[in-house]
mmCIF file of C-alpha atoms and ligand atoms in Angstrom:
data_model
loop_
_atom_site.group_PDB
_atom_site.id
_atom_site.type_symbol
_atom_site.label_atom_id
_atom_site.label_comp_id
_atom_site.label_asym_id
_atom_site.label_seq_id
_atom_site.Cartn_x
_atom_site.Cartn_y
_atom_site.Cartn_z
ATOM 1 C CA MET A 1035 74.436 -17.359 63.928
ATOM 2 C CA ILE A 1036 70.852 -17.361 62.711
ATOM 3 C CA ASP A 1037 69.516 -13.941 61.724
ATOM 4 C CA ILE A 1038 66.151 -14.520 63.358
ATOM 5 C CA LYS A 1039 65.093 -10.880 63.118
ATOM 6 C CA SER A 1040 65.001 -11.170 59.334
ATOM 7 C CA MET A 1041 62.771 -14.257 59.419
ATOM 8 C CA GLY A 1042 59.015 -14.308 58.893
ATOM 9 C CA MET A 1043 56.624 -16.095 61.237
ATOM 10 C CA GLU A 1044 56.393 -19.213 59.067
ATOM 11 C CA GLU A 1045 60.160 -19.479 58.844
ATOM 12 C CA ILE A 1046 60.540 -19.238 62.610
ATOM 13 C CA SER A 1047 57.782 -21.823 63.069
ATOM 14 C CA ALA A 1048 59.615 -24.145 60.671
ATOM 15 C CA LEU A 1049 62.822 -23.617 62.654
ATOM 16 C CA MET A 1050 60.980 -24.488 65.858
ATOM 17 C CA GLU A 1051 59.725 -27.736 64.325
ATOM 18 C CA GLU A 1052 63.260 -28.507 63.240
ATOM 19 C CA TRP A 1053 64.321 -28.023 66.853
ATOM 20 C CA GLY A 1054 61.569 -30.346 68.029
ATOM 21 C CA GLU A 1055 59.446 -27.542 69.506
ATOM 22 C CA PRO A 1056 55.748 -26.989 68.848
ATOM 23 C CA SER A 1057 55.322 -24.717 65.847
ATOM 24 C CA PHE A 1058 53.215 -22.162 67.782
ATOM 25 C CA ARG A 1059 56.466 -21.074 69.409
ATOM 26 C CA GLY A 1060 57.176 -19.431 66.056
ATOM 27 C CA GLY A 1061 54.247 -17.057 66.503
ATOM 28 C CA GLN A 1062 55.258 -16.266 70.070
ATOM 29 C CA ILE A 1063 58.848 -15.468 69.126
ATOM 30 C CA PHE A 1064 57.795 -13.471 66.080
ATOM 31 C CA SER A 1065 55.522 -11.241 68.123
ATOM 32 C CA TRP A 1066 58.257 -10.577 70.706
ATOM 33 C CA LEU A 1067 60.649 -9.669 67.917
ATOM 34 C CA GLN A 1068 58.080 -7.366 66.363
ATOM 35 C CA ARG A 1069 57.845 -5.549 69.677
ATOM 36 C CA GLY A 1070 61.531 -4.740 69.584
ATOM 37 C CA VAL A 1071 62.648 -7.129 72.335
ATOM 38 C CA VAL A 1072 66.436 -7.542 72.134
ATOM 39 C CA ASP A 1073 67.032 -10.247 74.715
ATOM 40 C CA PHE A 1074 65.577 -13.746 74.481
ATOM 41 C CA GLU A 1075 65.403 -13.839 78.291
ATOM 42 C CA GLN A 1076 62.584 -11.316 78.102
ATOM 43 C CA MET A 1077 60.440 -13.734 76.106
ATOM 44 C CA SER A 1078 58.651 -14.811 79.248
ATOM 45 C CA ASN A 1079 56.216 -17.265 77.684
ATOM 46 C CA LEU A 1080 59.025 -19.460 76.317
ATOM 47 C CA PRO A 1081 60.513 -22.330 78.343
ATOM 48 C CA LYS A 1082 63.934 -21.533 79.757
ATOM 49 C CA PRO A 1083 65.887 -24.159 77.780
ATOM 50 C CA LEU A 1084 64.445 -22.778 74.548
ATOM 51 C CA ARG A 1085 65.424 -19.227 75.518
ATOM 52 C CA SER A 1086 68.977 -20.440 76.166
ATOM 53 C CA ARG A 1087 69.196 -22.249 72.858
ATOM 54 C CA LEU A 1088 67.885 -19.179 71.033
ATOM 55 C CA SER A 1089 70.510 -17.024 72.776
ATOM 56 C CA ARG A 1090 73.248 -19.422 71.748
ATOM 57 C CA GLU A 1091 72.245 -19.846 68.120
ATOM 58 C CA CYS A 1092 70.518 -16.638 67.066
ATOM 59 C CA ARG A 1093 71.776 -13.119 66.690
ATOM 60 C CA LEU A 1094 69.531 -10.555 68.315
ATOM 61 C CA THR A 1095 70.576 -6.954 68.762
ATOM 62 C CA GLY A 1096 68.853 -3.648 68.374
ATOM 63 C CA PRO A 1097 70.416 -0.547 66.870
ATOM 64 C CA GLU A 1098 71.821 2.054 69.235
ATOM 65 C CA ALA A 1099 70.704 5.653 68.732
ATOM 66 C CA VAL A 1100 73.985 7.559 68.620
ATOM 67 C CA ARG A 1101 72.375 10.819 67.579
ATOM 68 C CA ARG A 1102 68.864 12.171 67.692
ATOM 69 C CA GLN A 1103 67.977 15.587 66.344
ATOM 70 C CA GLU A 1104 64.501 16.993 66.660
ATOM 71 C CA SER A 1105 63.249 19.901 64.593
ATOM 72 C CA ARG A 1106 61.666 22.705 66.574
ATOM 73 C CA LEU A 1107 59.807 23.798 63.452
ATOM 74 C CA ASP A 1108 57.833 20.698 62.562
ATOM 75 C CA GLY A 1109 58.731 17.867 64.945
ATOM 76 C CA THR A 1110 60.786 15.943 62.386
ATOM 77 C CA ILE A 1111 63.253 13.659 64.166
ATOM 78 C CA LYS A 1112 66.429 12.417 62.590
ATOM 79 C CA TYR A 1113 68.151 9.358 64.026
ATOM 80 C CA LEU A 1114 71.632 8.073 63.502
ATOM 81 C CA TRP A 1115 71.747 4.385 64.429
ATOM 82 C CA ARG A 1116 74.837 2.353 65.124
ATOM 83 C CA LEU A 1117 74.457 -1.235 63.989
ATOM 84 C CA GLN A 1118 76.065 -4.289 65.507
ATOM 85 C CA ASP A 1119 79.242 -4.043 63.432
ATOM 86 C CA GLY A 1120 79.719 -0.335 64.068
ATOM 87 C CA GLU A 1121 78.280 0.818 60.764
ATOM 88 C CA CYS A 1122 75.882 3.752 61.005
ATOM 89 C CA VAL A 1123 72.690 4.513 59.093
ATOM 90 C CA GLU A 1124 70.058 7.216 59.302
ATOM 91 C CA SER A 1125 66.291 7.224 59.612
ATOM 92 C CA VAL A 1126 63.973 10.209 59.640
ATOM 93 C CA LEU A 1127 60.574 10.436 61.300
ATOM 94 C CA MET A 1128 58.265 12.899 59.586
ATOM 95 C CA ARG A 1129 54.925 13.947 60.972
ATOM 96 C CA TYR A 1130 52.332 14.482 58.286
ATOM 97 C CA ARG A 1131 48.634 15.138 58.689
ATOM 98 C CA TYR A 1132 47.878 11.684 57.283
ATOM 99 C CA GLY A 1133 50.211 9.909 59.716
ATOM 100 C CA ASN A 1134 53.735 9.464 60.958
ATOM 101 C CA THR A 1135 56.197 8.340 58.320
ATOM 102 C CA VAL A 1136 59.624 6.799 58.816
ATOM 103 C CA CYS A 1137 62.190 7.133 56.070
ATOM 104 C CA ILE A 1138 64.655 4.260 56.372
ATOM 105 C CA SER A 1139 68.029 3.292 54.893
ATOM 106 C CA SER A 1140 68.548 0.088 52.917
ATOM 107 C CA GLN A 1141 72.349 -0.001 52.720
ATOM 108 C CA ALA A 1142 75.307 1.343 54.666
ATOM 109 C CA GLY A 1143 76.538 3.767 52.033
ATOM 110 C CA CYS A 1144 75.665 3.552 48.362
ATOM 111 C CA ARG A 1145 77.513 2.716 45.166
ATOM 112 C CA MET A 1146 75.326 4.595 42.687
ATOM 113 C CA GLY A 1147 77.502 7.698 42.632
ATOM 114 C CA CYS A 1148 74.846 10.402 42.077
ATOM 115 C CA ALA A 1149 76.693 13.701 41.855
ATOM 116 C CA PHE A 1150 74.412 15.654 44.225
ATOM 117 C CA CYS A 1151 74.009 13.026 46.946
ATOM 118 C CA ALA A 1152 75.892 12.770 50.246
ATOM 119 C CA SER A 1153 75.075 9.108 50.842
ATOM 120 C CA THR A 1154 77.261 7.855 48.036
ATOM 121 C CA LEU A 1155 80.428 9.794 48.806
ATOM 122 C CA GLY A 1156 82.118 6.957 50.705
ATOM 123 C CA GLY A 1157 80.757 4.194 48.458
ATOM 124 C CA ARG A 1158 78.777 1.201 49.622
ATOM 125 C CA VAL A 1159 80.052 -0.599 52.683
ATOM 126 C CA ARG A 1160 77.401 -3.306 52.901
ATOM 127 C CA ASN A 1161 73.771 -4.220 52.448
ATOM 128 C CA LEU A 1162 71.414 -4.047 55.395
ATOM 129 C CA THR A 1163 69.484 -7.152 56.407
ATOM 130 C CA SER A 1164 65.679 -7.246 56.429
ATOM 131 C CA GLY A 1165 65.832 -7.191 60.238
ATOM 132 C CA GLU A 1166 68.026 -4.081 60.274
ATOM 133 C CA MET A 1167 65.498 -2.311 58.067
ATOM 134 C CA LEU A 1168 62.642 -3.422 60.312
ATOM 135 C CA ASP A 1169 64.558 -2.271 63.388
ATOM 136 C CA GLN A 1170 64.692 1.271 62.041
ATOM 137 C CA VAL A 1171 60.892 1.338 61.966
ATOM 138 C CA LEU A 1172 60.460 -0.421 65.316
ATOM 139 C CA PHE A 1173 63.016 1.600 67.238
ATOM 140 C CA THR A 1174 61.907 4.915 65.759
ATOM 141 C CA GLY A 1175 58.388 4.089 66.934
ATOM 142 C CA MET A 1176 59.587 3.038 70.381
ATOM 143 C CA ASP A 1177 61.909 5.984 70.897
ATOM 144 C CA SER A 1178 59.386 8.580 69.784
ATOM 145 C CA GLY A 1179 56.379 6.902 71.365
ATOM 146 C CA LEU A 1180 54.499 7.607 68.136
ATOM 147 C CA HIS A 1181 52.430 5.262 66.046
ATOM 148 C CA ILE A 1182 54.093 4.707 62.678
ATOM 149 C CA SER A 1183 51.646 4.386 59.813
ATOM 150 C CA ASN A 1184 53.859 4.888 56.751
ATOM 151 C CA VAL A 1185 57.300 3.780 55.621
ATOM 152 C CA VAL A 1186 59.450 5.148 52.827
ATOM 153 C CA LEU A 1187 62.605 3.451 51.561
ATOM 154 C CA MET A 1188 64.304 6.715 50.684
ATOM 155 C CA GLY A 1189 67.168 6.934 53.127
ATOM 156 C CA ILE A 1190 70.754 5.876 52.536
ATOM 157 C CA GLY A 1191 71.300 3.247 49.854
ATOM 158 C CA GLU A 1192 69.673 1.945 46.701
ATOM 159 C CA PRO A 1193 66.847 -0.464 47.637
ATOM 160 C CA LEU A 1194 66.887 -2.243 44.277
ATOM 161 C CA ASP A 1195 70.605 -2.939 44.754
ATOM 162 C CA ASN A 1196 69.562 -4.994 47.816
ATOM 163 C CA LEU A 1197 66.249 -6.261 46.524
ATOM 164 C CA ASP A 1198 66.003 -9.639 48.255
ATOM 165 C CA ALA A 1199 66.507 -8.158 51.716
ATOM 166 C CA VAL A 1200 64.105 -5.343 50.842
ATOM 167 C CA LEU A 1201 61.441 -7.857 49.795
ATOM 168 C CA GLY A 1202 61.981 -9.705 53.082
ATOM 169 C CA PHE A 1203 61.600 -6.423 54.967
ATOM 170 C CA LEU A 1204 58.370 -5.623 53.109
ATOM 171 C CA ARG A 1205 56.944 -8.990 54.149
ATOM 172 C CA LEU A 1206 57.924 -8.362 57.777
ATOM 173 C CA VAL A 1207 56.562 -4.844 58.049
ATOM 174 C CA ASN A 1208 53.392 -5.849 56.204
ATOM 175 C CA SER A 1209 52.771 -8.856 58.430
ATOM 176 C CA PRO A 1210 49.393 -8.835 60.250
ATOM 177 C CA GLU A 1211 51.092 -10.297 63.342
ATOM 178 C CA GLY A 1212 53.593 -7.440 63.315
ATOM 179 C CA LEU A 1213 53.376 -3.754 62.456
ATOM 180 C CA ASN A 1214 50.805 -4.557 59.778
ATOM 181 C CA ILE A 1215 51.675 -1.572 57.608
ATOM 182 C CA GLY A 1216 49.786 -1.885 54.328
ATOM 183 C CA MET A 1217 51.602 -1.793 50.996
ATOM 184 C CA ARG A 1218 49.739 1.362 50.053
ATOM 185 C CA HIS A 1219 51.419 3.025 53.004
ATOM 186 C CA ILE A 1220 54.890 2.112 51.745
ATOM 187 C CA SER A 1221 57.020 3.873 49.117
ATOM 188 C CA LEU A 1222 60.244 2.666 47.577
ATOM 189 C CA SER A 1223 62.579 5.069 45.815
ATOM 190 C CA THR A 1224 65.096 3.990 43.182
ATOM 191 C CA CYS A 1225 67.695 5.714 41.052
ATOM 192 C CA GLY A 1226 66.345 3.590 38.201
ATOM 193 C CA LEU A 1227 67.845 0.089 38.068
ATOM 194 C CA VAL A 1228 65.904 -1.411 35.176
ATOM 195 C CA ALA A 1229 66.373 -5.090 36.064
ATOM 196 C CA GLY A 1230 65.273 -4.348 39.620
ATOM 197 C CA ILE A 1231 62.182 -2.434 38.490
ATOM 198 C CA ASP A 1232 61.210 -5.360 36.259
ATOM 199 C CA LYS A 1233 61.760 -7.867 39.042
ATOM 200 C CA LEU A 1234 59.807 -5.800 41.563
ATOM 201 C CA GLY A 1235 56.994 -5.519 39.015
ATOM 202 C CA THR A 1236 56.553 -9.293 38.937
ATOM 203 C CA TYR A 1237 55.404 -9.227 42.583
ATOM 204 C CA GLY A 1238 52.536 -6.868 41.760
ATOM 205 C CA LEU A 1239 52.893 -5.100 45.118
ATOM 206 C CA GLN A 1240 50.649 -2.124 45.736
ATOM 207 C CA LEU A 1241 53.423 0.049 47.131
ATOM 208 C CA THR A 1242 54.332 3.361 45.516
ATOM 209 C CA LEU A 1243 57.396 3.270 43.313
ATOM 210 C CA SER A 1244 59.328 6.534 43.187
ATOM 211 C CA VAL A 1245 61.868 6.908 40.430
ATOM 212 C CA SER A 1246 64.598 9.491 40.924
ATOM 213 C CA LEU A 1247 64.650 10.940 37.433
ATOM 214 C CA HIS A 1248 66.206 14.385 38.016
ATOM 215 C CA ALA A 1249 66.717 14.986 34.275
ATOM 216 C CA PRO A 1250 64.692 14.224 31.139
ATOM 217 C CA ASP A 1251 67.658 14.088 28.739
ATOM 218 C CA ASP A 1252 70.609 11.694 28.675
ATOM 219 C CA GLU A 1253 73.238 14.401 28.577
ATOM 220 C CA THR A 1254 72.135 15.919 31.885
ATOM 221 C CA ARG A 1255 71.167 12.642 33.513
ATOM 222 C CA ASN A 1256 74.519 11.051 32.619
ATOM 223 C CA ARG A 1257 76.219 13.929 34.332
ATOM 224 C CA LEU A 1258 74.112 13.705 37.483
ATOM 225 C CA MET A 1259 73.579 9.964 37.743
ATOM 226 C CA PRO A 1260 76.221 7.491 36.511
ATOM 227 C CA VAL A 1261 73.550 4.746 36.482
ATOM 228 C CA ASN A 1262 72.107 6.462 33.422
ATOM 229 C CA ARG A 1263 75.227 5.849 31.351
ATOM 230 C CA LYS A 1264 74.281 2.178 31.158
ATOM 231 C CA THR A 1265 70.569 2.412 30.636
ATOM 232 C CA GLY A 1266 69.513 5.811 29.344
ATOM 233 C CA VAL A 1267 66.303 7.715 29.932
ATOM 234 C CA GLN A 1268 64.280 5.960 27.219
ATOM 235 C CA ALA A 1269 65.035 2.468 28.532
ATOM 236 C CA LEU A 1270 64.246 3.626 32.075
ATOM 237 C CA MET A 1271 60.910 5.090 31.014
ATOM 238 C CA ALA A 1272 60.099 1.876 29.144
ATOM 239 C CA ALA A 1273 60.738 -0.082 32.356
ATOM 240 C CA CYS A 1274 58.474 2.339 34.245
ATOM 241 C CA ARG A 1275 55.764 1.740 31.676
ATOM 242 C CA ARG A 1276 56.128 -2.043 32.105
ATOM 243 C CA TYR A 1277 55.957 -1.581 35.854
ATOM 244 C CA TYR A 1278 52.739 0.372 35.522
ATOM 245 C CA ASP A 1279 51.266 -2.270 33.232
ATOM 246 C CA ALA A 1280 52.209 -5.028 35.694
ATOM 247 C CA THR A 1281 50.975 -3.334 38.873
ATOM 248 C CA GLY A 1282 48.470 -0.669 37.825
ATOM 249 C CA ARG A 1283 50.333 1.759 40.086
ATOM 250 C CA ARG A 1284 51.277 5.202 38.810
ATOM 251 C CA ILE A 1285 54.889 6.127 39.342
ATOM 252 C CA SER A 1286 56.135 9.117 41.257
ATOM 253 C CA PHE A 1287 59.022 10.778 39.426
ATOM 254 C CA GLU A 1288 61.377 12.590 41.776
ATOM 255 C CA TYR A 1289 63.063 15.661 40.386
ATOM 256 C CA ALA A 1290 65.516 17.664 42.526
ATOM 257 C CA MET A 1291 65.631 21.189 41.138
ATOM 258 C CA ILE A 1292 69.248 22.201 40.453
ATOM 259 C CA ASP A 1293 70.182 25.706 39.438
ATOM 260 C CA GLY A 1294 71.153 25.951 35.768
ATOM 261 C CA VAL A 1295 71.418 22.180 35.373
ATOM 262 C CA ASN A 1296 67.948 20.650 35.005
ATOM 263 C CA ASP A 1297 65.552 23.570 35.447
ATOM 264 C CA SER A 1298 65.205 25.031 31.926
ATOM 265 C CA ASP A 1299 61.951 25.448 29.979
ATOM 266 C CA ARG A 1300 63.267 22.997 27.405
ATOM 267 C CA GLN A 1301 63.790 20.377 30.109
ATOM 268 C CA ALA A 1302 60.286 20.986 31.473
ATOM 269 C CA ASP A 1303 58.923 20.313 27.975
ATOM 270 C CA LEU A 1304 61.021 17.154 27.581
ATOM 271 C CA LEU A 1305 59.881 15.955 30.997
ATOM 272 C CA SER A 1306 56.267 16.564 30.124
ATOM 273 C CA GLY A 1307 56.779 14.558 26.908
ATOM 274 C CA LEU A 1308 58.094 11.593 28.930
ATOM 275 C CA LEU A 1309 55.163 11.754 31.337
ATOM 276 C CA HIS A 1310 52.662 11.645 28.516
ATOM 277 C CA GLU A 1311 53.905 8.182 27.611
ATOM 278 C CA THR A 1312 54.166 6.801 31.159
ATOM 279 C CA PRO A 1313 51.431 7.432 33.733
ATOM 280 C CA GLY A 1314 52.802 9.138 36.799
ATOM 281 C CA HIS A 1315 53.283 12.425 38.514
ATOM 282 C CA VAL A 1316 56.242 14.663 39.166
ATOM 283 C CA ASN A 1317 57.507 15.496 42.630
ATOM 284 C CA LEU A 1318 59.785 18.520 42.553
ATOM 285 C CA ILE A 1319 62.301 18.500 45.400
ATOM 286 C CA PRO A 1320 64.211 21.533 46.609
ATOM 287 C CA LEU A 1321 67.877 20.524 46.359
ATOM 288 C CA ASN A 1322 69.591 20.106 49.698
ATOM 289 C CA ARG A 1323 73.026 21.657 49.721
ATOM 290 C CA VAL A 1324 75.778 19.079 50.131
ATOM 291 C CA LYS A 1325 79.105 20.540 51.165
ATOM 292 C CA GLU A 1326 81.146 18.457 48.760
ATOM 293 C CA SER A 1327 78.951 19.214 45.747
ATOM 294 C CA PRO A 1328 79.000 22.254 43.449
ATOM 295 C CA PHE A 1329 75.240 22.248 42.835
ATOM 296 C CA ARG A 1330 72.907 24.987 44.028
ATOM 297 C CA PRO A 1331 69.139 24.891 44.534
ATOM 298 C CA SER A 1332 67.150 26.171 41.572
ATOM 299 C CA ARG A 1333 65.301 29.472 41.690
ATOM 300 C CA ARG A 1334 62.917 28.451 38.924
ATOM 301 C CA THR A 1335 60.803 25.883 40.723
ATOM 302 C CA ASP A 1336 57.556 27.851 40.407
ATOM 303 C CA VAL A 1337 58.015 28.562 36.686
ATOM 304 C CA PHE A 1338 59.042 24.972 36.029
ATOM 305 C CA ARG A 1339 56.064 23.682 37.941
ATOM 306 C CA LYS A 1340 53.639 25.917 36.090
ATOM 307 C CA ARG A 1341 55.053 24.938 32.728
ATOM 308 C CA LEU A 1342 54.498 21.268 33.530
ATOM 309 C CA GLU A 1343 51.006 21.901 34.863
ATOM 310 C CA ASP A 1344 50.080 23.864 31.748
ATOM 311 C CA GLN A 1345 50.891 20.704 29.790
ATOM 312 C CA GLY A 1346 48.569 18.610 31.937
ATOM 313 C CA ILE A 1347 51.153 17.044 34.248
ATOM 314 C CA THR A 1348 50.348 16.519 37.928
ATOM 315 C CA VAL A 1349 53.064 18.157 40.005
ATOM 316 C CA THR A 1350 53.733 18.372 43.710
ATOM 317 C CA VAL A 1351 56.513 20.339 45.358
ATOM 318 C CA ARG A 1352 58.025 18.611 48.341
ATOM 319 C CA ARG A 1353 57.773 20.553 51.557
ATOM 320 C CA ARG A 1354 61.097 20.859 53.343
ATOM 321 C CA LEU A 1355 60.800 19.268 56.747
ATOM 322 C CA GLY A 1356 63.368 19.544 59.487
ATOM 323 C CA SER A 1357 65.324 22.277 57.747
ATOM 324 C CA ASP A 1358 66.703 23.431 61.117
ATOM 325 C CA ILE A 1359 68.294 20.055 61.864
ATOM 326 C CA ASP A 1360 70.445 20.368 58.747
ATOM 327 C CA ALA A 1361 72.008 17.275 57.300
ATOM 328 C CA SER A 1362 70.286 16.051 54.193
ATOM 329 C CA CYS A 1363 70.326 12.298 54.141
ATOM 330 C CA GLY A 1364 73.735 10.733 54.310
ATOM 331 C CA GLN A 1365 75.464 13.630 55.978
ATOM 332 C CA LEU A 1366 75.108 12.468 59.557
ATOM 333 C CA ARG A 1367 76.454 9.051 58.717
ATOM 334 C CA ARG A 1368 79.307 10.616 56.853
ATOM 335 C CA ARG A 1369 80.255 12.818 59.738
ATOM 336 C CA GLU A 1370 80.032 9.969 62.241
ATOM 337 C CA MET A 1371 82.028 7.438 60.223
ATOM 338 C CA ARG A 1372 84.707 10.032 59.542
ATOM 339 C CA GLU A 1373 85.109 10.992 63.165
ATOM 340 C CA GLU A 1374 85.729 7.366 63.957
ATOM 341 C CA VAL A 1375 88.603 6.869 61.540
HETATM 342 N N1 SAH B 1933 68.736 5.324 46.025
HETATM 343 C C1 SAH B 1933 67.351 5.701 46.026
HETATM 344 C C2 SAH B 1933 66.820 6.158 47.380
HETATM 345 C C3 SAH B 1933 67.662 7.019 48.230
HETATM 346 S S1 SAH B 1933 67.841 8.707 47.796
HETATM 347 C C4 SAH B 1933 67.087 6.737 44.961
HETATM 348 O O1 SAH B 1933 68.028 7.158 44.300
HETATM 349 O O2 SAH B 1933 65.937 7.096 44.752
HETATM 350 C C5 SAH B 1933 66.289 9.442 48.123
HETATM 351 C C6 SAH B 1933 65.983 10.629 47.234
HETATM 352 O O3 SAH B 1933 66.748 11.783 47.629
HETATM 353 C C7 SAH B 1933 66.311 10.386 45.775
HETATM 354 O O4 SAH B 1933 65.301 10.928 44.966
HETATM 355 C C8 SAH B 1933 67.601 11.174 45.618
HETATM 356 O O5 SAH B 1933 67.872 11.440 44.281
HETATM 357 C C9 SAH B 1933 67.331 12.386 46.478
HETATM 358 N N2 SAH B 1933 68.481 13.171 46.850
HETATM 359 C C10 SAH B 1933 69.738 12.772 47.094
HETATM 360 N N3 SAH B 1933 70.535 13.808 47.394
HETATM 361 C C11 SAH B 1933 69.746 14.902 47.357
HETATM 362 C C12 SAH B 1933 69.988 16.286 47.578
HETATM 363 N N4 SAH B 1933 71.191 16.754 47.883
HETATM 364 N N5 SAH B 1933 68.949 17.148 47.450
HETATM 365 C C13 SAH B 1933 67.719 16.677 47.141
HETATM 366 N N6 SAH B 1933 67.437 15.392 46.915
HETATM 367 C C14 SAH B 1933 68.438 14.502 47.013
#
């Protein structure tokens, strides 16, 4: 079956030509798909025989919302979607002053093994397709009735471990004939896969790259993030520097504050040293408690922040949204997939 939802307008037009259809059918189909239509029969401006052939040869399904939790505090909505094969992933809609942002997943599960993260506990089951990533944006918009202006790839999975599909998704969501979300309204978060950062850099995209650093020294980072055992902090920072040189975009370094693990004055000083060599800013994140993990949220966030700021580093502290709908990313999926087995 052809995965038409993952195809760009030109690719669909080329397919139409191959089928002996006029190429403008590509544009028509693409715009139906971008409106979240899940049945070719609804594509009313296509001739019937073409609709039948599309139904026979192309896969077209939308995700089913199996859970939807809305925060009474700030309107954050968390979705658990069931995909065609029964796998589940999460998306979160956050309402900021500058626009509505959807945080989407890039894989079902994750194989990076970060010690504080719920998404990785069951390993990686499979990559998502570009179309499945797009669907999370489309269906969140349709369900909520809200205009989506920003996308962050910060849900379940490691986007650079599924880079080709992620690049395809970026093209789709950026397409003027579709949602037309500009690269500057898109962020991609990685645990720090150096080869992936270098490859992404060659495209010169104007999206924001977030690097989940979480520790400035190898000893701590090795303990928190197995990916570091291969590469090390210095090599990661060198890749970040190359990325900045290639794209001109400052990097956002994510740092989840963990009690007694990465929140010392010494670590603040080391972190500030790293940031002096690589342009970027630090985003301090309050740790979300994960049942299976021994880590506790730090109580030193303010001191840590001030120490960085005193050394000239730009720091933001992430606001906790949707704290009443529990479930930091990965936990809903985990619960759902467990109940099924
Ligand atoms: N794999 C990518 C994107 C998904 S995780 C990455 O590692 O960046 C999105 C962000 O949430 C990352 O910064 C991740 O380190 C962070 N995160 C994971 N578990 C967390 C937790 N329990 N508390 C706070 N942040 C967490």
